[in-house]
């Protein structure tokens, strides 16, 4: 039995007053263990929703179908009690927004070690020492002081790093990190990415890294998944995907980076309430053919990469 996470035909929608939001559409993915897998895509492409779905952390107005298999169990079917044994200890989710994740009335340290004390049944002293060590790992110069601080006493970047410390406190097998380097300056970003590489190497953690930072994804990821309108458009080894992107959307994302052509992608993502027929990217694609507007292409393997585009069918 492997430690991969298998998403099979995962579809997620949200019921809203304006209509049904089709946030994730028939996603099939094997997320390999022992790797850092990057998930990239524009705002609203479904990265966070997909990441949260693994531990069933979605909002109450969500509807999910398909399966998410980990070690022969479907995480979408597990009883809440069984899932609680997995949350944080086996698979942890580091959310995108530290302000919403921390209880403002509780000191940072107490929140960081809560899961550690619950799962590992260690003494409080051992928990405190472990928590302070965690803060040190995430480049806090005064870890003891931070441990005893309230969230509002830290800067946004510090809260972001404290959140990473909380999410990795139990050295979980899987870490799903949603924008863990957002708002951090270059030096701290480098240090946090180093921690992820260390976790992969020393704790044998597998990481799903959701990010807008394509340079970071290129640097530390083994595999990259490209999401658009809740659909996987491309997936492949990071080196290949960034050097020889196949999908016009991936090319657009790469060209839009400041250190590349700084050429913004034209147009806007489609409405998730009224998804377009055919290829979901066709309204913005300069390579569009007639069939693109009518029929959605399948995800096909092309030279070790997976791509959903009629150009390669
Ligand atoms: N509870 C909800 N109710 C209605 N729509 C929702 C809900 N949660 C998410 N969505 C919608 O699902 C879509 C995907 O959202 P998601 O947060 O996954 O995007 P994202 O790729 O993470 O974007 P970003 O890069 O900005 O974080 C968006 O259109 C979002 O508005
Ligand atoms: S399927 Fe057609 S519209 Fe979609 S990305 Fe490929 S060429 Fe462009
Ligand atoms: Mg997000």
PDB file of C-alpha atoms in Angstrom, residues 228 247-249 265-267 279-289 292 309 311:
ATOM      1  CA  UNK A 228      -8.232  26.415 -14.291  1.00  0.00           C
ATOM      2  CA  UNK A 247      -1.021  24.035 -22.462  1.00  0.00           C
ATOM      3  CA  UNK A 248      -1.631  27.591 -23.740  1.00  0.00           C
ATOM      4  CA  UNK A 249      -2.858  28.521 -20.240  1.00  0.00           C
ATOM      5  CA  UNK A 265      -2.975  36.787 -19.592  1.00  0.00           C
ATOM      6  CA  UNK A 266      -5.729  38.384 -21.623  1.00  0.00           C
ATOM      7  CA  UNK A 267      -9.366  38.053 -20.586  1.00  0.00           C
ATOM      8  CA  UNK A 279     -12.496  23.702 -23.415  1.00  0.00           C
ATOM      9  CA  UNK A 280     -12.943  25.934 -20.363  1.00  0.00           C
ATOM     10  CA  UNK A 281     -10.057  28.119 -21.565  1.00  0.00           C
ATOM     11  CA  UNK A 282     -11.360  28.632 -25.097  1.00  0.00           C
ATOM     12  CA  UNK A 283     -12.638  32.184 -24.598  1.00  0.00           C
ATOM     13  CA  UNK A 284      -9.078  33.350 -23.873  1.00  0.00           C
ATOM     14  CA  UNK A 285      -7.081  31.098 -26.178  1.00  0.00           C
ATOM     15  CA  UNK A 286      -5.337  32.333 -29.314  1.00  0.00           C
ATOM     16  CA  UNK A 287      -4.920  28.745 -30.573  1.00  0.00           C
ATOM     17  CA  UNK A 288      -8.681  28.041 -30.464  1.00  0.00           C
ATOM     18  CA  UNK A 289     -10.181  25.791 -33.163  1.00  0.00           C
ATOM     19  CA  UNK A 292     -12.515  23.739 -28.740  1.00  0.00           C
ATOM     20  CA  UNK A 309      -5.919  20.516 -25.061  1.00  0.00           C
ATOM     21  CA  UNK A 311      -3.703  20.695 -29.943  1.00  0.00           C
TER      22      UNK A 311
END
